[in-house]
Amino acid sequence: MKFVSIFTRGLVLFASIALGAQAFAQSDPLPSWNDGPAKQAIITFVKQTTDPKGPNFVPPEARIATFDQDGTLWTEHPIYSQVMYSLDRVPALVKAKPELANVEPFKTVMTGNREAIAKLPMGDLVKILAATLTGMSVEEFQSQAQKWITTATDPRFHRLYTDLTYQPMQELMKYLRANGYKTFIVTGGGQDFVRAYAERVYGIPPDQVVGTAGATSFGYDKDGKPVLTKVPKLLLDDDHAGKPEGIHLMIGQRPHAAFGNSVGDQQMLEYTKAGDGARLAMLVLHDDAKREYAYGPAQGLPDTKVGTFTQALYDEAKNQGWVVISMKDDWKHIFSWEQ
Amino acid sequence: MKFVSIFTRGLVLFASIALGAQAFAQSDPLPSWNDGPAKQAIITFVKQTTDPKGPNFVPPEARIATFDQDGTLWTEHPIYSQVMYSLDRVPALVKAKPELANVEPFKTVMTGNREAIAKLPMGDLVKILAATLTGMSVEEFQSQAQKWITTATDPRFHRLYTDLTYQPMQELMKYLRANGYKTFIVTGGGQDFVRAYAERVYGIPPDQVVGTAGATSFGYDKDGKPVLTKVPKLLLDDDHAGKPEGIHLMIGQRPHAAFGNSVGDQQMLEYTKAGDGARLAMLVLHDDAKREYAYGPAQGLPDTKVGTFTQALYDEAKNQGWVVISMKDDWKHIFSWEQ
């Protein structure tokens, strides 16, 4: 009897702890974030802007949050995923147009010599992007991109690129949506490329993806069926000043919260913070070489051309009340598969 | 006792009729539509695409419906509302820049001579549009447009332009949204102009308004505050082939339903119908001079330059299984204030 009683009490105690932990987990919308100023800034912002009696209340139709993608929602090193995509497409392109095999920069890409490929000048990279991202129907492109994104893996973790999304940012987007925010991606990357997986991976539908966008041309195929073909004409260069301009073009409202990680996000954050009331601007600082990558050159981190975070941007953030997220200190987990 | 009984029975009978009528009203999502092929086509389409067991089921994330505005959602005769807006802005423009008072076409507009204004060539109209729709911040423009749209009235009904939205189309948009469709405006009119009232008038948020769009330029005002200025550079000519192109740019998915009323909507409807499964394409025919306007020149209606509906478009609609809505026959009420 005594034993049973202790056993029962033990069970009850265990159940209480388990339920308590569950209740706590449910009440914490950001479990992958360590307690600290970054997590606190998010929670304070959401509480302030959703409290109908508070001075900073934002009506649901104005709750807009914008997220850069590369380096903010997923890993961008050693090189942007979309560049890997375009390089991977070159063999299929050369097969379809054999005359390209002896033409640079396609010739170099076909050698598979990584060092030589890495040294290609920007002009050559643009040629590769234009050749692999245009010339097909929008459906053909979507099908090609979807096939790649569900099979290609990154060179360090040997995982699907979509496995390299940041768990804390996924939680943040869900938390904002649960509080009536409409979440948009605002990326320097290709709009159509990101649309190929954004709904599945981030829960963000195609019309809420703003990115660097090329034109399409409406016409009819040989059977008279209407077709939209991707053409090499730039409509929106969605980086730096192009981000707030793209936000106006595609969203039409100033965001109340914006998230980025590099100099390309500076103007988006400035534009966001220039609005009235409570506005949240955050920058992810890659300072965790062990779990992901470390680059700046802000705060003495190694310099980089991919996702540059200058000291000037860091200082502006500190002076303007933006919040810098330290991947090392603020994120308990970076990737979902770490746990 | 007998009297009470009859009275009670009468009450019960009355209550039954009243409740029955109410139940009927609730079950009819399109009360301003007369029974007929147009109404039936809408209801069949919604039932087919939302039946999870049917062959034409469309998952909620793919339920996209696009609506032209001028002549499809509201009255476009005698001239597009936005043209009236721009003409009405000319005095304020000349006050700010007095040197324009003696320059054509502003000089003619300032005379107030309607006949002379109506005769201005297209090039002059474009000058007036550029001068009145650019040069200010996006917030200043929105404020100017909102002020006008809540005060200006049309020349025939002497009502606010927003009172001239079509009640049957308002019901249709609500019905589609109640069935999981995301509704977008895809207009040849100015995107920023329509955004100034679309949420209030149609329940359509700014990011779901696709229209002819000019560029903005990001910069800083004299106090160093970030500002987006509207500049006279065309990014998207959202008419004819520009409609499916604009749909791809801003929405990123082919619509399952599209609604228009003129040759400018032809390509949008072709693109919509070219998709798999059940697709709904409808054209509003203005054949009711008494309650609104009558113009074509399809079906022998008077010709017009504003919202042209050619016989060729009418024939294509009939051949391709699009549905032509007769305002006269299909709409019980056109405007909410008729009732």
XYZ file of C-alpha atoms in Angstrom, chain A:
339
model
C 0.000 0.000 0.000
C 2.767 2.308 0.960
C 4.620 1.343 -2.223
C 1.540 1.868 -4.359
C 0.981 5.204 -2.740
C 4.520 6.340 -3.390
C 4.299 4.952 -6.897
C 1.042 6.780 -7.449
C 2.428 9.986 -6.034
C 5.457 9.547 -8.230
C 3.235 9.116 -11.260
C 1.237 12.196 -10.372
C 4.424 14.156 -9.828
C 5.833 12.921 -13.145
C 2.587 13.753 -14.897
C 2.596 17.216 -13.369
C 6.111 17.893 -14.516
C 5.411 16.510 -17.961
C 2.186 18.475 -18.331
C 3.809 21.546 -16.853
C 6.640 21.317 -19.338
C 4.148 20.866 -22.150
C 2.128 23.840 -20.964
C 5.337 25.869 -20.833
C 6.332 24.723 -24.312
C 2.913 25.747 -25.595
C 3.189 29.129 -23.965
C 6.628 29.780 -25.455
C 6.140 30.555 -29.145
C 9.902 30.789 -29.730
C 11.430 27.672 -28.126
C 14.590 27.744 -30.277
C 15.452 31.245 -29.036
C 17.510 31.745 -25.897
C 16.120 34.235 -23.414
C 17.732 37.577 -24.157
C 17.171 40.989 -25.718
C 16.409 39.648 -29.227
C 13.669 37.266 -28.100
C 12.327 39.898 -25.709
C 12.195 42.535 -28.469
C 10.063 40.229 -30.630
C 7.614 39.375 -27.857
C 7.302 43.000 -26.740
C 6.662 44.132 -30.334
C 3.937 41.536 -30.894
C 2.232 42.293 -27.578
C 2.324 46.053 -28.202
C 1.000 45.910 -31.754
C -1.806 43.442 -31.028
C -3.127 45.043 -27.828
C -6.298 46.842 -28.954
C -6.180 49.099 -25.901
C -2.515 50.053 -26.264
C -1.122 53.144 -28.025
C 0.830 51.033 -30.530
C -2.050 48.853 -31.730
C -1.840 47.959 -35.427
C -5.077 46.900 -37.141
C -4.849 43.398 -38.647
C -4.928 44.651 -42.262
C -1.749 46.689 -41.644
C 0.214 43.877 -40.000
C 2.936 43.343 -42.588
C 6.267 41.633 -41.839
C 9.013 41.257 -44.470
C 11.886 38.778 -44.447
C 15.033 38.699 -46.511
C 15.768 35.072 -47.427
C 19.482 34.329 -48.050
C 21.291 34.504 -44.714
C 18.110 35.501 -42.886
C 15.846 32.482 -43.369
C 18.401 29.955 -44.631
C 22.134 29.465 -45.133
C 23.755 31.542 -47.899
C 27.359 30.310 -47.627
C 29.525 29.297 -49.320
C 27.340 30.727 -52.135
C 23.659 31.533 -52.734
C 21.627 28.395 -53.470
C 20.263 29.909 -56.659
C 23.793 30.279 -58.061
C 24.339 26.568 -57.347
C 21.063 25.901 -59.152
C 22.161 27.840 -62.224
C 25.580 26.116 -62.310
C 23.856 22.731 -61.976
C 21.586 23.608 -64.908
C 24.493 24.267 -67.304
C 24.963 20.624 -68.451
C 21.276 20.379 -69.425
C 21.580 23.721 -71.178
C 24.653 22.611 -73.150
C 22.911 19.365 -74.051
C 20.010 21.370 -75.486
C 22.339 23.884 -77.187
C 25.609 22.008 -77.978
C 27.102 25.141 -79.553
C 27.559 26.528 -75.992
C 30.051 23.792 -75.029
C 32.986 25.775 -76.383
C 31.731 29.202 -75.360
C 32.771 30.852 -72.082
C 31.674 30.864 -69.349
C 29.792 27.627 -70.089
C 33.025 25.879 -71.108
C 34.576 26.513 -67.696
C 31.452 25.408 -65.834
C 31.404 22.161 -67.863
C 34.960 21.315 -66.688
C 33.615 20.992 -63.150
C 36.775 22.741 -61.885
C 35.439 24.403 -58.735
C 38.362 26.767 -58.301
C 38.059 28.035 -61.866
C 34.285 28.378 -61.516
C 34.672 30.333 -58.270
C 36.938 32.796 -60.081
C 34.456 33.616 -62.858
C 33.839 37.370 -62.978
C 30.390 38.802 -62.176
C 29.639 39.415 -65.863
C 30.058 35.711 -66.580
C 27.845 34.781 -63.641
C 25.114 37.060 -64.991
C 25.407 35.287 -68.374
C 24.940 31.911 -66.656
C 21.959 33.167 -64.643
C 20.295 34.670 -67.726
C 20.835 31.495 -69.759
C 19.482 29.147 -67.095
C 16.641 31.281 -65.713
C 15.026 32.457 -68.961
C 13.874 31.075 -72.284
C 11.398 28.556 -70.893
C 7.738 28.767 -69.898
C 7.016 29.713 -66.303
C 5.703 26.186 -65.689
C 8.844 24.547 -67.123
C 11.010 26.708 -64.900
C 8.942 25.906 -61.828
C 9.175 22.205 -62.567
C 12.989 22.381 -63.057
C 13.503 24.394 -59.852
C 11.241 22.124 -57.815
C 13.096 19.039 -58.992
C 16.458 20.560 -58.056
C 15.412 21.875 -54.653
C 14.106 18.446 -53.625
C 17.300 16.613 -54.628
C 20.411 18.879 -54.558
C 22.477 19.082 -51.375
C 24.877 21.672 -49.966
C 28.653 21.097 -49.889
C 29.184 21.251 -46.096
C 26.235 19.602 -44.344
C 25.320 17.388 -47.311
C 21.678 18.150 -46.742
C 18.877 19.526 -48.895
C 19.101 23.310 -49.058
C 15.632 23.467 -47.570
C 16.987 21.607 -44.508
C 19.201 24.645 -43.953
C 16.355 26.990 -43.027
C 16.728 28.491 -39.569
C 14.403 26.962 -37.006
C 14.243 30.182 -34.904
C 13.121 32.175 -37.954
C 10.524 29.545 -38.867
C 9.156 29.892 -35.323
C 9.229 33.679 -35.635
C 7.226 33.627 -38.874
C 4.645 31.264 -37.356
C 4.429 33.409 -34.224
C 3.815 36.557 -36.280
C 1.202 34.804 -38.437
C -0.536 33.476 -35.309
C -0.819 37.124 -34.287
C -2.390 38.285 -37.516
C 0.738 39.303 -39.399
C 0.978 38.629 -43.113
C 4.532 37.404 -43.767
C 6.339 38.250 -47.010
C 9.719 37.218 -48.332
C 11.610 40.193 -49.822
C 14.716 38.702 -51.371
C 17.507 39.767 -53.706
C 17.193 36.227 -55.071
C 14.980 35.316 -58.003
C 11.286 35.672 -57.291
C 10.282 32.663 -59.385
C 13.040 30.505 -57.870
C 11.909 31.176 -54.296
C 8.253 30.733 -55.240
C 9.050 27.157 -56.308
C 9.314 26.070 -52.648
C 8.256 28.982 -50.385
C 4.773 27.690 -49.647
C 5.972 24.205 -48.695
C 9.081 25.316 -46.797
C 8.027 28.611 -45.176
C 4.235 28.558 -45.435
C 4.456 31.619 -47.683
C 2.301 31.577 -50.853
C 3.680 32.707 -54.243
C 1.956 36.094 -54.125
C 3.766 36.882 -50.873
C 7.213 36.310 -52.377
C 8.869 39.522 -53.597
C 12.209 39.052 -55.302
C 14.415 40.084 -58.146
C 12.052 39.633 -61.063
C 12.484 39.290 -64.774
C 9.777 39.938 -67.309
C 7.641 37.319 -68.973
C 6.228 37.502 -72.462
C 2.673 36.359 -73.224
C 2.216 34.483 -76.480
C 0.822 31.322 -78.037
C 2.591 28.008 -78.661
C 2.420 26.090 -81.963
C -0.936 24.628 -80.915
C -2.319 28.084 -80.200
C -2.222 27.556 -76.450
C -1.430 30.676 -74.374
C 2.014 30.554 -72.793
C 4.088 32.851 -70.584
C 7.798 32.699 -71.410
C 10.539 33.967 -69.098
C 12.622 36.595 -70.923
C 15.983 38.197 -70.008
C 14.624 41.630 -69.096
C 14.994 42.829 -65.517
C 11.838 44.348 -63.995
C 12.863 44.607 -60.349
C 16.362 44.460 -58.838
C 15.147 43.629 -55.350
C 18.210 44.561 -53.325
C 19.347 47.679 -51.430
C 17.006 50.579 -52.465
C 15.195 48.040 -54.658
C 13.801 46.384 -51.520
C 11.591 49.240 -50.312
C 10.741 49.953 -53.969
C 9.810 46.289 -54.436
C 7.777 46.365 -51.234
C 5.766 49.286 -52.557
C 5.288 47.642 -55.957
C 4.238 44.236 -54.677
C 2.868 44.818 -51.153
C 1.765 48.451 -51.195
C 2.138 49.013 -47.457
C 5.091 49.900 -45.255
C 6.021 46.887 -43.097
C 5.746 47.047 -39.329
C 8.535 44.492 -38.949
C 11.487 43.698 -41.216
C 14.277 41.153 -40.939
C 17.569 40.960 -42.805
C 21.235 40.161 -42.402
C 23.316 42.244 -44.798
C 23.910 45.622 -46.419
C 21.312 44.697 -49.047
C 18.662 44.909 -46.315
C 19.670 48.330 -44.976
C 17.121 50.405 -46.925
C 14.278 47.978 -46.159
C 14.959 48.323 -42.441
C 15.311 52.119 -42.672
C 12.001 52.352 -44.529
C 10.300 50.086 -41.998
C 11.557 52.018 -38.980
C 10.610 55.378 -40.520
C 6.932 54.559 -40.030
C 4.883 55.693 -37.015
C 4.301 53.649 -33.872
C 6.056 50.439 -32.921
C 8.283 49.064 -35.696
C 10.664 46.141 -35.383
C 13.898 45.914 -37.390
C 16.266 42.994 -36.856
C 19.526 41.824 -38.431
C 20.940 38.299 -38.163
C 24.691 38.357 -37.437
C 26.502 35.219 -38.586
C 28.910 34.731 -35.689
C 28.734 30.978 -35.291
C 31.363 29.227 -37.424
C 30.884 26.004 -35.481
C 27.174 25.467 -36.075
C 26.875 27.510 -39.317
C 29.206 30.233 -40.663
C 30.913 33.358 -39.332
C 31.239 36.470 -41.500
C 30.906 40.221 -41.287
C 33.239 42.058 -41.495
C 31.364 43.712 -38.587
C 32.710 43.011 -35.073
C 35.963 41.639 -36.457
C 34.289 38.699 -38.189
C 35.844 37.465 -41.483
C 35.005 39.560 -44.534
C 32.811 38.121 -47.291
C 31.211 39.047 -50.594
C 28.197 36.845 -49.855
C 25.926 38.520 -47.321
C 28.251 41.350 -46.283
C 27.453 42.793 -42.821
C 29.664 45.876 -42.498
C 30.658 47.621 -39.282
C 28.816 50.709 -40.576
C 25.600 48.675 -40.787
C 26.232 47.312 -37.294
C 26.721 50.843 -35.957
C 23.595 52.099 -37.720
C 21.633 49.229 -36.176
C 22.872 50.120 -32.699
C 22.201 53.852 -33.220
C 18.729 53.384 -34.715
C 17.376 50.864 -32.226
C 17.477 47.916 -34.584
C 18.123 44.569 -32.925
C 21.140 42.493 -33.933
C 20.545 38.765 -33.533
C 23.650 36.823 -32.567
C 23.268 33.331 -34.035
C 25.703 32.089 -31.408
C 24.066 33.659 -28.364
C 20.422 34.098 -29.336
C 19.688 30.795 -31.039
C 19.429 27.605 -28.977
C 19.088 25.614 -32.174
C 19.878 26.793 -35.683
C 18.526 23.855 -37.724
C 15.562 21.616 -36.921
C 17.686 18.478 -37.335
C 20.147 19.539 -34.606
C 17.585 18.733 -31.911
